[in-house]
Tab-separated table of C-alpha atoms in Angstrom:
chain	number	residue	atom	x	y	z
A	268	UNK	CA	-27.221	-25.024	-21.270
A	269	UNK	CA	-27.215	-28.789	-21.494
A	270	UNK	CA	-29.481	-30.751	-19.186
A	271	UNK	CA	-29.450	-32.722	-16.954
A	272	UNK	CA	-26.776	-31.340	-14.603
A	273	UNK	CA	-24.408	-34.103	-15.673
A	274	UNK	CA	-23.730	-31.994	-18.815
A	275	UNK	CA	-21.811	-29.590	-16.431
A	276	UNK	CA	-19.570	-32.367	-15.318
A	277	UNK	CA	-18.645	-33.130	-18.908
A	278	UNK	CA	-17.800	-29.459	-19.514
A	279	UNK	CA	-15.718	-29.402	-16.387
A	280	UNK	CA	-13.377	-31.846	-17.856
A	281	UNK	CA	-12.557	-29.695	-20.819
A	282	UNK	CA	-9.215	-28.026	-21.299
A	283	UNK	CA	-10.503	-24.649	-20.142
A	284	UNK	CA	-10.403	-26.005	-16.604
A	285	UNK	CA	-7.223	-26.030	-14.623
A	286	UNK	CA	-6.376	-27.537	-11.305
A	287	UNK	CA	-6.065	-25.222	-8.370
A	288	UNK	CA	-5.911	-25.947	-4.652
A	289	UNK	CA	-6.952	-29.538	-5.163
A	290	UNK	CA	-10.140	-28.630	-7.040
A	291	UNK	CA	-11.186	-27.556	-10.549
A	292	UNK	CA	-11.635	-23.924	-11.745
A	293	UNK	CA	-12.338	-22.156	-15.029
A	294	UNK	CA	-9.514	-20.296	-16.797
A	295	UNK	CA	-10.392	-16.640	-16.253
A	296	UNK	CA	-9.495	-15.688	-19.659
A	297	UNK	CA	-11.886	-18.078	-21.163
A	298	UNK	CA	-14.716	-16.738	-18.959
A	299	UNK	CA	-14.006	-13.152	-20.221
A	300	UNK	CA	-13.981	-14.252	-23.752
A	301	UNK	CA	-17.140	-16.316	-23.436
A	302	UNK	CA	-19.193	-13.786	-21.481
A	303	UNK	CA	-21.464	-11.237	-23.172
A	304	UNK	CA	-23.445	-8.234	-21.812
A	305	UNK	CA	-26.950	-9.068	-20.891
A	306	UNK	CA	-29.881	-7.974	-18.897
A	307	UNK	CA	-28.417	-9.926	-15.964
A	308	UNK	CA	-25.939	-7.037	-15.464
A	309	UNK	CA	-28.638	-4.419	-14.893
A	310	UNK	CA	-30.815	-6.954	-12.779
A	311	UNK	CA	-27.717	-7.700	-10.647
A	312	UNK	CA	-26.898	-4.047	-10.013
A	313	UNK	CA	-30.453	-3.108	-9.296
A	314	UNK	CA	-31.052	-6.235	-7.011
A	315	UNK	CA	-27.639	-5.790	-5.211
A	316	UNK	CA	-28.359	-2.084	-4.464
A	317	UNK	CA	-31.889	-2.728	-3.349
A	318	UNK	CA	-30.934	-5.577	-0.954
A	319	UNK	CA	-27.806	-3.926	0.408
A	320	UNK	CA	-25.415	-6.650	-1.108
A	321	UNK	CA	-21.726	-6.152	-0.264
A	322	UNK	CA	-19.316	-5.453	-3.143
A	323	UNK	CA	-17.745	-8.990	-2.470
A	324	UNK	CA	-21.072	-10.816	-2.869
A	325	UNK	CA	-21.946	-8.737	-6.006
A	326	UNK	CA	-18.715	-9.621	-7.598
A	327	UNK	CA	-19.145	-13.317	-6.704
A	328	UNK	CA	-22.456	-13.394	-8.353
A	329	UNK	CA	-21.094	-11.544	-11.417
A	330	UNK	CA	-18.212	-14.017	-11.744
A	331	UNK	CA	-20.773	-16.986	-11.358
A	332	UNK	CA	-22.829	-15.590	-14.047
A	333	UNK	CA	-19.878	-15.313	-16.407
A	334	UNK	CA	-18.893	-18.824	-15.479
A	335	UNK	CA	-22.309	-20.298	-16.330
A	336	UNK	CA	-22.243	-18.400	-19.733
A	337	UNK	CA	-18.783	-19.845	-20.432
A	338	UNK	CA	-20.132	-23.417	-19.870
A	339	UNK	CA	-23.223	-22.922	-21.932
A	340	UNK	CA	-23.599	-25.236	-25.045
A	341	UNK	CA	-26.242	-22.855	-26.414
A	342	UNK	CA	-25.352	-19.196	-25.562
A	343	UNK	CA	-28.426	-17.154	-24.571
A	344	UNK	CA	-30.488	-20.149	-23.446
A	345	UNK	CA	-32.127	-20.286	-20.146
A	346	UNK	CA	-30.093	-21.819	-17.339
A	347	UNK	CA	-31.175	-24.851	-15.261
A	348	UNK	CA	-31.110	-24.557	-11.477
A	349	UNK	CA	-29.498	-27.993	-11.148
A	350	UNK	CA	-26.465	-26.525	-13.069
A	351	UNK	CA	-26.288	-23.403	-10.910
A	352	UNK	CA	-26.170	-25.672	-7.759
A	353	UNK	CA	-22.941	-27.144	-9.004
A	354	UNK	CA	-21.155	-23.763	-8.997
A	355	UNK	CA	-19.660	-24.018	-5.465
A	356	UNK	CA	-17.639	-27.101	-6.679
A	357	UNK	CA	-15.875	-24.886	-9.110
A	358	UNK	CA	-15.540	-21.569	-7.131
A	359	UNK	CA	-18.935	-20.073	-7.773
A	360	UNK	CA	-21.848	-19.072	-5.562
A	361	UNK	CA	-25.238	-20.715	-5.940
A	362	UNK	CA	-27.995	-19.101	-3.959
A	363	UNK	CA	-27.572	-15.553	-4.864
A	364	UNK	CA	-26.936	-16.474	-8.502
A	365	UNK	CA	-30.276	-18.302	-8.569
A	366	UNK	CA	-31.992	-15.114	-7.281
A	367	UNK	CA	-30.555	-13.057	-10.161
A	368	UNK	CA	-31.383	-15.535	-12.864
A	369	UNK	CA	-34.940	-15.885	-11.565
A	370	UNK	CA	-35.366	-12.060	-11.434
A	371	UNK	CA	-34.042	-11.873	-15.041
A	372	UNK	CA	-36.446	-14.567	-16.153
A	373	UNK	CA	-33.584	-16.817	-17.197
A	374	UNK	CA	-33.930	-19.681	-14.772
A	375	UNK	CA	-35.464	-23.146	-15.352
A	376	UNK	CA	-36.163	-24.416	-11.868
A	377	UNK	CA	-35.557	-28.233	-12.133
A	378	UNK	CA	-34.490	-28.702	-8.555
A	379	UNK	CA	-35.712	-32.002	-6.984
A	380	UNK	CA	-37.593	-31.929	-3.707
A	381	UNK	CA	-35.711	-33.698	-0.904
A	382	UNK	CA	-38.587	-35.977	-0.315
A	383	UNK	CA	-38.242	-37.459	-3.808
A	384	UNK	CA	-34.578	-38.272	-3.058
A	385	UNK	CA	-35.823	-39.859	0.167
A	386	UNK	CA	-38.448	-41.843	-1.794
A	387	UNK	CA	-35.929	-42.995	-4.331
A	388	UNK	CA	-33.496	-44.163	-1.520
A	389	UNK	CA	-36.194	-46.191	0.260
A	390	UNK	CA	-37.741	-47.758	-2.801
A	391	UNK	CA	-34.570	-48.657	-4.644
A	392	UNK	CA	-34.745	-52.389	-3.969
A	393	UNK	CA	-38.562	-52.754	-4.342
A	394	UNK	CA	-40.102	-54.504	-7.422
A	395	UNK	CA	-40.846	-52.365	-10.498
A	396	UNK	CA	-44.656	-52.672	-10.283
A	397	UNK	CA	-44.758	-51.778	-6.635
A	398	UNK	CA	-42.370	-48.733	-7.260
A	399	UNK	CA	-44.711	-47.622	-10.122
A	400	UNK	CA	-47.731	-47.807	-7.637
A	401	UNK	CA	-45.824	-45.921	-5.038
A	402	UNK	CA	-44.709	-43.311	-7.523
A	403	UNK	CA	-48.244	-42.630	-8.608
A	404	UNK	CA	-49.092	-42.083	-4.899
A	405	UNK	CA	-46.129	-39.727	-4.270
A	406	UNK	CA	-46.942	-37.541	-7.302
A	407	UNK	CA	-50.491	-36.974	-6.046
A	408	UNK	CA	-49.129	-36.218	-2.485
A	409	UNK	CA	-46.724	-33.609	-3.729
A	410	UNK	CA	-48.624	-32.099	-6.762
A	411	UNK	CA	-52.167	-32.794	-5.716
A	412	UNK	CA	-54.822	-34.029	-8.388
A	413	UNK	CA	-57.353	-32.208	-10.534
A	414	UNK	CA	-59.038	-35.344	-11.833
A	415	UNK	CA	-61.841	-36.829	-9.730
A	416	UNK	CA	-61.563	-37.425	-6.937
A	417	UNK	CA	-59.634	-34.148	-6.586
A	418	UNK	CA	-57.055	-33.845	-3.956
A	419	UNK	CA	-55.006	-31.091	-2.622
A	420	UNK	CA	-51.131	-31.344	-2.519
A	421	UNK	CA	-49.723	-32.230	0.872
A	422	UNK	CA	-46.754	-30.836	2.619
A	423	UNK	CA	-43.542	-32.864	1.699
A	424	UNK	CA	-42.943	-33.589	5.329
A	425	UNK	CA	-46.261	-35.555	5.424
A	426	UNK	CA	-45.079	-37.704	2.564
A	427	UNK	CA	-41.740	-38.076	4.281
A	428	UNK	CA	-43.357	-39.465	7.512
A	429	UNK	CA	-45.634	-41.797	5.476
A	430	UNK	CA	-42.615	-43.262	3.678
A	431	UNK	CA	-40.773	-43.616	6.991
A	432	UNK	CA	-43.734	-45.671	8.391
A	433	UNK	CA	-44.306	-47.751	5.268
A	434	UNK	CA	-40.845	-48.669	4.042
A	435	UNK	CA	-40.087	-51.439	6.510
A	436	UNK	CA	-43.426	-53.157	5.669
A	437	UNK	CA	-42.977	-52.679	1.934
A	438	UNK	CA	-39.409	-54.167	2.084
A	439	UNK	CA	-40.650	-57.092	4.099
A	440	UNK	CA	-43.452	-57.840	1.532
A	441	UNK	CA	-40.926	-57.538	-1.339
A	442	UNK	CA	-38.519	-59.986	0.320
A	443	UNK	CA	-41.317	-62.545	0.605
A	444	UNK	CA	-41.914	-62.335	-3.091
A	445	UNK	CA	-44.785	-59.825	-3.348
A	446	UNK	CA	-44.557	-57.829	-6.621
A	447	UNK	CA	-47.588	-55.613	-6.347
A	448	UNK	CA	-49.800	-53.992	-3.792
A	449	UNK	CA	-52.973	-55.002	-5.664
A	450	UNK	CA	-53.556	-58.190	-3.658
A	451	UNK	CA	-52.735	-56.948	-0.203
A	452	UNK	CA	-55.472	-58.135	2.076
A	453	UNK	CA	-56.786	-56.638	5.389
A	454	UNK	CA	-55.199	-59.630	7.087
A	455	UNK	CA	-51.843	-59.096	5.415
A	456	UNK	CA	-51.902	-55.417	6.280
A	457	UNK	CA	-52.856	-55.785	9.958
A	458	UNK	CA	-50.261	-58.605	10.370
A	459	UNK	CA	-47.435	-56.483	9.040
A	460	UNK	CA	-48.117	-53.491	11.351
A	461	UNK	CA	-45.760	-52.850	14.276
A	462	UNK	CA	-47.281	-53.722	17.624
A	463	UNK	CA	-47.406	-50.248	18.976
A	464	UNK	CA	-45.664	-46.843	19.040
A	465	UNK	CA	-45.269	-43.996	16.655
A	466	UNK	CA	-44.059	-46.150	13.767
A	467	UNK	CA	-47.385	-47.994	13.812
A	468	UNK	CA	-49.192	-44.709	13.583
A	469	UNK	CA	-46.951	-43.574	10.756
A	470	UNK	CA	-47.515	-46.849	8.882
A	471	UNK	CA	-51.316	-46.721	9.394
A	472	UNK	CA	-51.470	-43.131	8.208
A	473	UNK	CA	-49.232	-43.796	5.281
A	474	UNK	CA	-50.909	-46.909	4.004
A	475	UNK	CA	-54.311	-45.318	4.367
A	476	UNK	CA	-53.239	-42.513	2.164
A	477	UNK	CA	-51.530	-44.840	-0.254
A	478	UNK	CA	-54.385	-47.344	-0.708
A	479	UNK	CA	-56.934	-44.504	-0.995
A	480	UNK	CA	-55.009	-42.899	-3.953
A	481	UNK	CA	-54.414	-46.281	-5.676
A	482	UNK	CA	-58.082	-47.271	-5.309
A	483	UNK	CA	-59.105	-43.911	-6.864
A	484	UNK	CA	-56.639	-44.550	-9.715
A	485	UNK	CA	-58.046	-48.075	-10.225
A	486	UNK	CA	-54.549	-49.519	-9.635
A	487	UNK	CA	-55.858	-51.841	-6.830
A	488	UNK	CA	-59.107	-53.626	-6.410
A	489	UNK	CA	-59.881	-53.114	-2.695
A	490	UNK	CA	-58.567	-50.878	0.010
A	491	UNK	CA	-57.473	-53.017	2.900
A	492	UNK	CA	-57.424	-50.047	5.257
A	493	UNK	CA	-60.908	-48.980	4.854
A	494	UNK	CA	-62.812	-48.875	8.122
A	495	UNK	CA	-59.777	-49.564	10.259
A	496	UNK	CA	-59.181	-47.167	13.054
A	497	UNK	CA	-55.888	-45.244	13.523
A	498	UNK	CA	-53.978	-46.208	16.515
A	499	UNK	CA	-53.550	-43.217	18.886
A	500	UNK	CA	-50.073	-42.230	19.812
A	501	UNK	CA	-49.526	-42.047	23.556
A	502	UNK	CA	-48.774	-38.510	24.646
A	503	UNK	CA	-45.584	-37.846	26.578
A	504	UNK	CA	-45.506	-36.070	29.748
A	505	UNK	CA	-44.112	-32.542	29.451
A	506	UNK	CA	-41.135	-32.031	31.803
A	507	UNK	CA	-39.374	-28.975	33.099
A	508	UNK	CA	-35.977	-27.970	31.911
A	509	UNK	CA	-32.833	-27.181	33.909
A	510	UNK	CA	-33.208	-23.577	35.012
A	511	UNK	CA	-29.563	-23.009	34.758
A	512	UNK	CA	-29.523	-23.885	31.075
A	513	UNK	CA	-32.306	-21.424	30.358
A	514	UNK	CA	-30.611	-18.662	32.401
A	515	UNK	CA	-27.366	-19.228	30.505
A	516	UNK	CA	-29.156	-18.905	27.127
A	517	UNK	CA	-31.086	-15.967	28.339
A	518	UNK	CA	-27.808	-14.108	29.097
A	519	UNK	CA	-26.025	-15.454	26.017
A	520	UNK	CA	-23.524	-12.850	24.448
A	521	UNK	CA	-25.289	-13.812	21.100
A	522	UNK	CA	-28.079	-11.219	21.000
A	523	UNK	CA	-30.210	-13.408	18.694
A	524	UNK	CA	-30.028	-16.402	20.997
A	525	UNK	CA	-30.980	-14.104	24.015
A	526	UNK	CA	-34.000	-12.609	22.334
A	527	UNK	CA	-35.242	-15.948	20.853
A	528	UNK	CA	-34.955	-17.735	24.141
A	529	UNK	CA	-36.694	-14.846	25.993
A	530	UNK	CA	-39.610	-14.844	23.541
A	531	UNK	CA	-40.090	-18.619	23.925
A	532	UNK	CA	-39.305	-18.783	27.674
A	533	UNK	CA	-41.752	-15.878	28.573
A	534	UNK	CA	-44.362	-16.171	25.813
A	535	UNK	CA	-44.162	-19.832	24.532
A	536	UNK	CA	-43.774	-18.691	20.929
A	537	UNK	CA	-43.235	-21.717	18.602
A	538	UNK	CA	-40.250	-22.129	16.348
A	539	UNK	CA	-42.184	-21.460	13.083
A	540	UNK	CA	-43.704	-18.322	14.604
A	541	UNK	CA	-40.361	-17.084	15.639
A	542	UNK	CA	-38.837	-17.669	12.107
A	543	UNK	CA	-41.931	-15.916	10.423
A	544	UNK	CA	-42.089	-12.877	12.840
A	545	UNK	CA	-41.792	-9.512	11.225
A	546	UNK	CA	-40.233	-6.445	12.672
A	547	UNK	CA	-43.626	-4.727	12.763
A	548	UNK	CA	-45.062	-7.532	14.928
A	549	UNK	CA	-43.480	-6.045	18.009
A	550	UNK	CA	-44.414	-2.465	18.777
A	551	UNK	CA	-45.579	-0.407	21.712
A	552	UNK	CA	-44.322	-3.022	24.071
A	553	UNK	CA	-46.558	-5.643	22.663
A	554	UNK	CA	-46.189	-8.764	20.434
A	555	UNK	CA	-48.811	-9.378	17.902
A	556	UNK	CA	-49.228	-12.980	16.767
A	557	UNK	CA	-52.129	-13.546	14.397
A	558	UNK	CA	-55.239	-12.688	16.462
A	559	UNK	CA	-53.394	-12.496	19.741
A	560	UNK	CA	-51.799	-9.362	21.344
A	561	UNK	CA	-49.330	-10.102	24.160
A	562	UNK	CA	-47.821	-7.586	26.405
A	563	UNK	CA	-43.995	-8.130	26.458
A	564	UNK	CA	-42.576	-9.593	29.709
A	565	UNK	CA	-40.005	-7.405	31.466
A	566	UNK	CA	-36.810	-9.036	30.274
A	567	UNK	CA	-37.816	-9.154	26.537
A	568	UNK	CA	-37.651	-5.496	25.576
A	569	UNK	CA	-34.064	-5.221	26.923
A	570	UNK	CA	-32.911	-8.184	24.805
A	571	UNK	CA	-34.886	-6.855	21.833
A	572	UNK	CA	-33.148	-3.513	22.005
A	573	UNK	CA	-29.659	-5.174	22.098
A	574	UNK	CA	-30.603	-7.506	19.190
A	575	UNK	CA	-32.033	-4.621	16.999
A	576	UNK	CA	-28.799	-2.586	17.577
A	577	UNK	CA	-26.758	-5.566	16.411
A	578	UNK	CA	-29.070	-6.103	13.378
A	579	UNK	CA	-28.820	-2.511	12.401
A	580	UNK	CA	-25.140	-2.297	12.741
A	581	UNK	CA	-24.324	-5.590	10.909
A	582	UNK	CA	-26.738	-5.268	8.108
A	583	UNK	CA	-27.713	-1.598	7.805
A	584	UNK	CA	-29.048	-1.811	4.288
A	585	UNK	CA	-31.031	-5.078	4.362
A	586	UNK	CA	-34.482	-5.188	3.077
A	587	UNK	CA	-35.491	-8.357	5.033
A	588	UNK	CA	-38.532	-7.469	7.045
A	589	UNK	CA	-38.179	-10.578	9.383
A	590	UNK	CA	-37.205	-9.883	12.891
A	591	UNK	CA	-34.538	-12.551	12.943
A	592	UNK	CA	-32.043	-12.558	10.089
A	593	UNK	CA	-28.586	-13.966	9.613
A	594	UNK	CA	-25.655	-13.882	7.167
A	595	UNK	CA	-27.622	-16.051	4.697
A	596	UNK	CA	-30.990	-14.288	4.795
A	597	UNK	CA	-29.805	-10.631	5.140
A	598	UNK	CA	-29.152	-10.203	1.496
A	599	UNK	CA	-32.597	-11.470	0.597
A	600	UNK	CA	-36.116	-11.401	2.062
A	601	UNK	CA	-36.590	-15.054	3.103
A	602	UNK	CA	-36.925	-16.127	6.767
A	603	UNK	CA	-34.220	-17.945	8.752
A	604	UNK	CA	-34.472	-21.674	9.164
A	605	UNK	CA	-36.256	-23.133	12.066
A	606	UNK	CA	-32.866	-24.263	13.499
A	607	UNK	CA	-31.782	-20.581	14.010
A	608	UNK	CA	-30.624	-19.698	16.557
A	609	UNK	CA	-31.278	-22.930	18.410
A	610	UNK	CA	-28.135	-24.748	17.617
A	611	UNK	CA	-26.150	-21.945	19.081
A	612	UNK	CA	-28.543	-21.846	22.149
A	613	UNK	CA	-28.101	-25.541	22.748
A	614	UNK	CA	-31.765	-25.735	23.589
A	615	UNK	CA	-34.756	-27.187	21.798
A	616	UNK	CA	-37.590	-24.557	21.309
A	617	UNK	CA	-40.348	-27.153	21.874
A	618	UNK	CA	-38.885	-28.221	25.164
A	619	UNK	CA	-38.498	-24.578	26.267
A	620	UNK	CA	-42.126	-23.876	25.191
A	621	UNK	CA	-43.416	-26.834	27.188
A	622	UNK	CA	-41.426	-25.640	30.237
A	623	UNK	CA	-43.184	-22.309	29.998
A	624	UNK	CA	-46.683	-23.732	29.660
A	625	UNK	CA	-45.971	-26.223	32.408
A	626	UNK	CA	-44.977	-23.438	34.747
A	627	UNK	CA	-48.207	-21.476	33.972
A	628	UNK	CA	-50.565	-24.480	34.454
A	629	UNK	CA	-49.129	-25.268	37.780
A	630	UNK	CA	-49.122	-21.476	38.859
A	631	UNK	CA	-52.788	-21.160	37.966
A	632	UNK	CA	-53.808	-24.520	39.576
A	633	UNK	CA	-54.849	-26.064	36.271
A	634	UNK	CA	-56.802	-23.254	34.796
A	635	UNK	CA	-57.228	-24.762	31.305
A	636	UNK	CA	-59.206	-21.987	29.776
A	637	UNK	CA	-56.537	-19.518	30.727
A	638	UNK	CA	-53.893	-21.595	29.171
A	639	UNK	CA	-55.710	-21.915	25.966
A	640	UNK	CA	-56.166	-18.021	25.755
A	641	UNK	CA	-52.625	-17.305	26.727
A	642	UNK	CA	-50.863	-19.643	24.399
A	643	UNK	CA	-53.343	-20.333	21.677
A	644	UNK	CA	-53.738	-24.048	22.657
A	645	UNK	CA	-56.687	-26.292	21.884
A	646	UNK	CA	-58.541	-27.873	24.837
A	647	UNK	CA	-56.921	-31.264	24.044
A	648	UNK	CA	-53.416	-29.822	24.067
A	649	UNK	CA	-54.011	-27.721	27.258
A	650	UNK	CA	-55.320	-30.990	29.015
A	651	UNK	CA	-51.988	-32.647	28.387
A	652	UNK	CA	-50.375	-30.059	30.664
A	653	UNK	CA	-53.279	-30.069	33.146
A	654	UNK	CA	-52.968	-33.792	33.538
A	655	UNK	CA	-49.473	-33.270	35.014
A	656	UNK	CA	-50.901	-31.758	38.139
A	657	UNK	CA	-51.154	-35.171	39.737
A	658	UNK	CA	-47.835	-36.318	38.633
A	659	UNK	CA	-45.690	-37.237	41.678
A	660	UNK	CA	-42.510	-35.506	40.190
A	661	UNK	CA	-44.397	-32.568	39.020
A	662	UNK	CA	-46.514	-31.793	42.057
A	663	UNK	CA	-46.745	-28.300	43.540
A	664	UNK	CA	-43.430	-27.286	44.887
A	665	UNK	CA	-41.461	-29.806	42.812
A	666	UNK	CA	-40.827	-27.536	39.803
A	667	UNK	CA	-37.750	-26.171	41.379
A	668	UNK	CA	-35.553	-26.937	38.238
A	669	UNK	CA	-37.593	-24.609	36.093
A	670	UNK	CA	-37.177	-20.913	35.559
A	671	UNK	CA	-40.171	-18.976	36.766
A	672	UNK	CA	-40.793	-16.523	33.968
A	673	UNK	CA	-43.081	-14.228	36.050
A	674	UNK	CA	-40.338	-13.762	38.634
A	675	UNK	CA	-38.438	-11.395	36.441
A	676	UNK	CA	-41.369	-9.116	35.583
């Protein structure tokens, strides 16, 4: 198949496409003539049977594969993921088709990370030399480096936050005529930083990483951030949630919402832990999280039973071992996103978790050690909650707006 994905747009304009419902689609006769038997058929049948795919999804993928073969400039060549991602525009399905092509060994994964799109957007107006320096840094951040000094790849979200902090300063420097980062002095750097707040911290972290990489690659002469301390970010005071909002979510008719809220409200499970949780992590009335074993609070098993009944009835043949699944993840083995099911719950899991820990720190009279053991917190994190004991709005007896998790045991 031609590459990049723009080749698909060119093919879409050929006479084999016809207008239907305001969009473009491929003539079904052309698809049939252009298709050929391949290993994809057997891979599709086996994968669909193993993962409990519906007949509708299997047929959609089969049609998408035929569509891709009809559009190929070189029949039999591997298919680029960027072309597969264009299928929904012409009536195909992308995600499941990618799975089959990957399983058949016929996929070239040329998808671009979201952080690279974000980088391109925020560096579009910068001078070429500066962009080249920033690009070298981004490549090391995402891919790591095997040449001395060696460096491990960082999570894309880390690079995203660094770009967020640096981009206003880089834009200001470019507007004043600066073409390169090679001659940025310590004085220039300090003067450009925001006066305070999270954006100052993001900028300091980002430029420290940037100049360290550029210095190691001999793209600048001196590192203006060397030896400068990072400004600490002021910790916010954790606040209790409205107990009515929590009760409403706990009794939601959506069984996934009710169970997720119960696990966070009673056991302060984090959103990533919830998404990664396996069916086998809950057994014998206990939740197992890494090196911790937690007896389930009274309201949790009831909601767990309701959710598991719903899960078994809705997706009886799924192979997904994660506790929480949905329409998108049931046909595969991937976890749900961290937003599931919190959009439906209309609660933020971090705020709910803080409410739970806040309740426990006040109930124990500030027993930091117990909080660390119960919730897997560091001493520093636990002290953030312990420091609320003297807060006038959070003094003993003033947490009336929070749900007391232990009251339902």
